[in-house]
Amino acid sequence: SDMLHALGFVPATGLPDFLAEKPLFQVIIEKEGHKCFFLPKFHCELNPIEMVWGQAKQYFRQFSDGTFPKAKTLVPEALNQVTGQHYNTGRAPHPDVVLI
């Protein structure tokens, strides 16, 4: 806020050395030779797992009878019916994302 700036407080999140610092888990992942990407908050369309959830929810809706006992059996069935072909189709979850 303006009052904090007037008192000389500067948020660390805007400082260059803070911005350059990587989270520890990113450092560990990259040290092992992997790449670490962060998805933007509140952009589920960029997350490939959403295709998996979508397939499971579609199965659930198709076979649901609206009762809780049926729902209890359908949840594991719905999740187990999702295979790699459902989400590894080569199509990106968003036009700006390239899957290789």
N, CA and C of each residue as an Amber inpcrd file, in Angstrom:
protein
   300
   0.8390000  -1.1920000   0.0000000   0.0000000   0.0000000   0.0000000
   0.8770000   1.2460000   0.0000000   0.2810000   2.3810000  -0.2320000
   1.0230000   3.6440000  -0.2710000   1.6680000   3.9580000   1.0680000
   0.9800000   3.6100000   2.1550000   1.5200000   3.8940000   3.4830000
   2.8010000   3.0980000   3.7320000   2.8190000   1.8360000   3.3210000
   4.0190000   1.0130000   3.5060000   5.1870000   1.5610000   2.6970000
   4.9150000   1.9840000   1.4650000   5.9740000   2.5810000   0.6450000
   6.4870000   3.8710000   1.2720000   5.5940000   4.6510000   1.8410000
   5.9950000   5.9060000   2.4910000   6.8930000   5.6400000   3.6880000
   6.6840000   4.4900000   4.3430000   7.5050000   4.1300000   5.4990000
   8.8070000   3.4410000   5.0920000   8.9890000   3.2060000   3.7990000
  10.2320000   2.6060000   3.3260000  10.1600000   1.1030000   3.1180000
   8.9800000   0.5170000   3.2660000   8.8380000  -0.9180000   3.0430000
   8.6860000  -1.1880000   1.5540000   9.4630000  -2.1210000   1.0590000
   9.3890000  -2.5140000  -0.3470000   9.1080000  -4.0090000  -0.3840000
   8.0580000  -4.4340000  -1.0770000   7.7800000  -5.8700000  -1.1290000
   8.9060000  -6.6220000  -1.8390000   9.3320000  -7.7230000  -1.2440000
  10.4370000  -8.5090000  -1.8010000  10.0880000  -9.1030000  -3.1560000
   8.8090000  -9.3370000  -3.4060000   8.4130000  -9.9830000  -4.6590000
   8.7830000  -9.1820000  -5.8990000   9.0430000  -7.9040000  -5.7630000
   9.4050000  -7.0890000  -6.9180000  10.8930000  -6.8760000  -7.0890000
  11.6960000  -7.3520000  -6.1550000  13.1420000  -7.1390000  -6.2180000
  13.7860000  -8.1270000  -7.1840000  14.7820000  -7.6860000  -7.9580000
  15.4030000  -8.5560000  -8.9650000  15.9750000  -9.8530000  -8.3950000
  16.6470000  -9.7850000  -7.2340000  17.2300000 -11.0140000  -6.6940000
  16.1450000 -11.9820000  -6.2340000  15.0110000 -11.4730000  -5.8050000
  13.8910000 -12.3350000  -5.4200000  13.2950000 -12.9980000  -6.6570000
  13.1380000 -12.2360000  -7.7300000  12.5580000 -12.7650000  -8.9600000
  13.4480000 -13.8280000  -9.5970000  14.7570000 -13.7000000  -9.4440000
  15.6940000 -14.6500000 -10.0510000  15.8040000 -15.9480000  -9.2550000
  15.3610000 -15.9590000  -8.0170000  15.4740000 -17.1330000  -7.1460000
  14.4440000 -18.1840000  -7.5470000  14.9150000 -19.4140000  -7.8120000
  14.0140000 -20.5060000  -8.1710000  13.5620000 -21.2280000  -6.9060000
  12.3360000 -21.7620000  -6.9100000  11.8940000 -22.5760000  -5.7740000
  12.7760000 -23.8220000  -5.6360000  12.9510000 -24.3000000  -4.4140000
  13.8320000 -25.4400000  -4.1440000  13.4430000 -26.6640000  -4.9620000
  12.1460000 -26.9650000  -5.0370000  11.7600000 -28.1600000  -5.7930000
  12.0750000 -28.0200000  -7.2730000  12.0560000 -26.8090000  -7.8150000
  12.4460000 -26.6050000  -9.2110000  13.9380000 -26.8550000  -9.3790000
  14.7320000 -26.3930000  -8.4390000  16.1820000 -26.6140000  -8.4770000
  16.4810000 -28.1090000  -8.4610000  15.8010000 -28.8480000  -7.5830000
  16.0270000 -30.2940000  -7.4620000  15.6230000 -31.0080000  -8.7480000
  14.4610000 -30.6630000  -9.2860000  13.9740000 -31.3000000 -10.5110000
  14.9290000 -31.0440000 -11.6730000  15.3730000 -29.8000000 -11.8310000
  16.2710000 -29.4600000 -12.9360000  17.6600000 -30.0560000 -12.7390000
  18.0880000 -30.2110000 -11.4880000  19.3860000 -30.8290000 -11.2060000
  19.4070000 -32.2800000 -11.6780000  18.2500000 -32.9270000 -11.6530000
  18.1400000 -34.3170000 -12.1040000  17.9620000 -34.4250000 -13.6210000
  18.0140000 -33.2910000 -14.3150000  17.9430000 -33.3070000 -15.7700000
  16.5480000 -33.1630000 -16.3490000  15.5730000 -32.8560000 -15.4990000
  14.2010000 -32.6900000 -15.9680000  13.8840000 -31.2100000 -16.1370000
  12.8330000 -30.9440000 -16.8580000  12.3620000 -29.5670000 -17.0070000
  11.1790000 -29.3610000 -16.0700000  11.0940000 -28.1820000 -15.5250000
  10.0270000 -27.8500000 -14.5870000   9.2730000 -26.6370000 -15.1140000
   8.0010000 -26.8230000 -15.3850000   7.1620000 -25.7310000 -15.8730000
   6.0390000 -25.4940000 -14.8770000   5.7200000 -24.2570000 -14.6610000
   4.6260000 -23.9070000 -13.7680000   3.4340000 -23.4610000 -14.6040000
   2.2900000 -24.0130000 -14.2870000   1.0710000 -23.6030000 -14.9670000
   0.5500000 -22.3270000 -14.3280000   0.0300000 -21.4240000 -15.1270000
  -0.5340000 -20.2060000 -14.5400000  -1.7430000 -20.5430000 -13.6680000
  -1.8900000 -19.8090000 -12.5920000  -3.0360000 -20.0250000 -11.7110000
  -4.3210000 -19.7290000 -12.4670000  -5.3300000 -20.5010000 -12.1530000
  -6.6840000 -20.2870000 -12.6720000  -6.7890000 -20.4660000 -14.1830000
  -5.9180000 -21.2740000 -14.7680000  -6.0030000 -21.5700000 -16.2000000
  -6.0080000 -23.0780000 -16.3920000  -7.1160000 -23.6960000 -15.9880000
  -7.2070000 -25.1520000 -16.0630000  -7.1310000 -25.6600000 -17.5000000
  -7.4470000 -24.8170000 -18.4800000  -7.4100000 -25.2670000 -19.8700000
  -5.9890000 -25.5740000 -20.3410000  -4.9880000 -25.1330000 -19.5930000
  -3.5950000 -25.4130000 -19.9460000  -3.0760000 -26.6970000 -19.3100000
  -3.8480000 -27.2910000 -18.4140000  -3.3980000 -28.4560000 -17.6690000
  -3.9060000 -29.7360000 -18.3320000  -3.0020000 -30.5810000 -18.8430000
  -3.4350000 -31.8120000 -19.5190000  -4.2770000 -32.7390000 -18.6430000
  -4.1280000 -32.6820000 -17.3230000  -4.9180000 -33.5570000 -16.4570000
  -6.4040000 -33.2570000 -16.5900000  -6.7470000 -32.0640000 -17.0300000
  -8.1610000 -31.7170000 -17.1900000  -8.8310000 -32.5920000 -18.2440000
  -8.0590000 -33.0530000 -19.2540000  -8.6240000 -33.9670000 -20.2430000
  -8.9700000 -35.2960000 -19.5950000  -8.1340000 -35.7330000 -18.6460000
  -8.4000000 -36.9790000 -17.9260000  -9.6690000 -36.8290000 -17.0970000
  -9.7530000 -35.7370000 -16.3190000 -10.9500000 -35.5120000 -15.4980000
 -12.1850000 -35.4340000 -16.3880000 -12.0500000 -34.7970000 -17.5320000
 -13.1880000 -34.6700000 -18.4440000 -13.6970000 -36.0240000 -18.9120000
 -12.7860000 -36.9360000 -19.2480000 -13.1830000 -38.2800000 -19.6690000
 -13.8680000 -39.0270000 -18.5290000 -13.3010000 -38.9200000 -17.3260000
 -13.8850000 -39.6120000 -16.1720000 -15.2740000 -39.0600000 -15.8570000
 -15.4220000 -37.7460000 -15.9150000 -16.7310000 -37.1450000 -15.6200000
 -17.7690000 -37.5210000 -16.6810000 -17.3350000 -37.6150000 -17.9260000
 -18.2550000 -38.0050000 -18.9960000 -18.7630000 -39.4290000 -18.7560000
 -17.8640000 -40.3390000 -18.4020000 -18.2380000 -41.7230000 -18.0900000
 -19.2060000 -41.7510000 -16.9150000 -18.8780000 -40.9830000 -15.8720000
 -19.7150000 -40.9420000 -14.6740000 -21.1310000 -40.4740000 -15.0190000
 -21.2390000 -39.3960000 -15.7800000 -22.5620000 -38.8760000 -16.1530000
 -23.3480000 -39.8850000 -16.9880000 -22.6390000 -40.5860000 -17.8620000
 -23.3000000 -41.5310000 -18.7600000 -23.9470000 -42.6810000 -17.9940000
 -23.2950000 -43.1520000 -16.9320000 -23.7760000 -44.3440000 -16.2380000
 -24.3960000 -44.0680000 -14.8700000 -24.4580000 -42.8250000 -14.4690000
 -25.0080000 -42.4760000 -13.1570000 -26.5270000 -42.6120000 -13.1430000
 -27.0490000 -43.0900000 -12.0030000 -28.5020000 -43.1270000 -11.8350000
 -28.9590000 -42.1240000 -10.7780000 -28.0240000 -41.3010000 -10.2940000
 -28.3700000 -40.2640000  -9.3330000 -28.3740000 -40.7010000  -7.8820000
 -28.0050000 -41.9570000  -7.6190000 -27.9890000 -42.4260000  -6.2310000
 -26.5630000 -42.4670000  -5.7060000 -26.4280000 -42.3150000  -4.3900000
 -25.1010000 -42.3320000  -3.7790000 -24.4220000 -43.7000000  -3.8950000
 -25.1440000 -44.8210000  -3.6540000 -24.4740000 -46.1260000  -3.8110000
 -23.8930000 -46.3260000  -5.2130000 -24.6390000 -45.9150000  -6.2300000
 -24.1290000 -46.0470000  -7.6050000 -22.9210000 -45.1320000  -7.8120000
 -22.9710000 -43.9200000  -7.2530000 -21.8510000 -42.9840000  -7.3800000
 -20.5890000 -43.5680000  -6.7590000 -20.7240000 -44.2490000  -5.6210000
 -19.5570000 -44.8420000  -4.9530000 -18.8850000 -45.8900000  -5.8300000
 -19.6560000 -46.6290000  -6.5960000 -19.0460000 -47.6320000  -7.4770000
 -18.5600000 -47.0110000  -8.7880000 -19.2360000 -45.9540000  -9.2260000
 -18.8720000 -45.3450000 -10.5080000 -17.5780000 -44.5490000 -10.4760000
 -17.2590000 -43.9280000  -9.3500000 -16.0480000 -43.0930000  -9.2980000
 -14.8060000 -43.9080000  -9.6450000 -14.5440000 -45.0440000  -8.9600000
 -13.3480000 -45.8120000  -9.3560000 -13.4400000 -46.3560000 -10.7810000
 -14.6390000 -46.7640000 -11.1960000 -14.8110000 -47.2380000 -12.5740000
 -14.4540000 -46.1420000 -13.5750000 -14.9530000 -44.9510000 -13.3190000
 -14.7170000 -43.8280000 -14.2310000 -13.2340000 -43.5050000 -14.3280000
 -12.5510000 -43.5140000 -13.1970000 -11.1140000 -43.2190000 -13.2090000
 -10.3190000 -44.3390000 -13.8600000 -10.7250000 -45.5830000 -13.6450000
  -9.9940000 -46.7210000 -14.2160000 -10.1850000 -46.8540000 -15.7200000
 -11.2730000 -46.3300000 -16.2550000 -11.4970000 -46.4610000 -17.6960000
 -10.6890000 -45.4620000 -18.5050000 -10.1020000 -44.4710000 -17.8620000
  -9.2830000 -43.4870000 -18.5760000  -7.9260000 -44.1120000 -18.8720000
  -7.5540000 -44.1280000 -20.1380000  -6.2590000 -44.6850000 -20.5320000
  -5.4200000 -43.5930000 -21.1780000  -4.1890000 -43.9290000 -21.4770000
  -3.2810000 -42.9770000 -22.1050000  -3.8120000 -42.4180000 -23.4110000
  -4.5870000 -43.2160000 -24.1340000  -5.0990000 -42.7280000 -25.4180000
  -6.0700000 -41.5710000 -25.2410000  -6.6570000 -41.4430000 -24.0480000
  -7.5930000 -40.3480000 -23.8140000  -6.8860000 -39.0020000 -23.7240000
  -5.6810000 -38.9820000 -23.1840000  -5.0240000 -37.6880000 -22.9920000
  -3.6980000 -37.5750000 -23.7140000  -3.2470000 -38.6240000 -24.3580000
  -1.9950000 -38.5700000 -25.1060000  -2.2990000 -38.6480000 -26.5960000
  -3.1690000 -37.7830000 -27.0520000  -3.6100000 -37.8260000 -28.4400000
  -2.7970000 -36.9160000 -29.3430000  -1.8560000 -36.1760000 -28.7630000
  -1.0700000 -35.2580000 -29.5580000  -1.7270000 -33.9120000 -29.7510000
  -2.9340000 -33.7590000 -29.2330000  -3.5750000 -32.4440000 -29.3620000
  -3.3510000 -31.6640000 -28.0820000  -3.0300000 -30.4380000 -28.2460000
  -2.7280000 -29.5850000 -27.1000000  -4.0120000 -29.1910000 -26.3860000
  -3.9370000 -28.9950000 -25.0690000  -5.1120000 -28.5630000 -24.3270000
  -5.5030000 -27.1240000 -24.6390000  -4.6290000 -26.4020000 -25.2990000
  -4.8740000 -24.9930000 -25.6190000  -4.1140000 -24.6850000 -26.9030000
  -4.6430000 -23.8320000 -27.7740000  -3.9640000 -23.5500000 -29.0540000
  -2.5380000 -23.0140000 -28.9180000  -2.2100000 -22.3840000 -27.8090000
  -0.8720000 -21.8180000 -27.6300000   0.1140000 -22.8030000 -27.0050000
  -0.3230000 -24.0450000 -26.7510000   0.5340000 -25.0510000 -26.1240000
   0.9160000 -26.0770000 -27.1760000   2.1970000 -26.4270000 -27.2390000
   2.6790000 -27.4220000 -28.1890000   3.0750000 -28.6670000 -27.4220000
   2.4780000 -29.8060000 -27.7750000   2.8490000 -31.0830000 -27.1720000
   3.7860000 -31.8050000 -28.1210000   4.8840000 -32.3260000 -27.5800000
   5.8580000 -33.0310000 -28.4200000   5.8860000 -34.4810000 -28.0120000
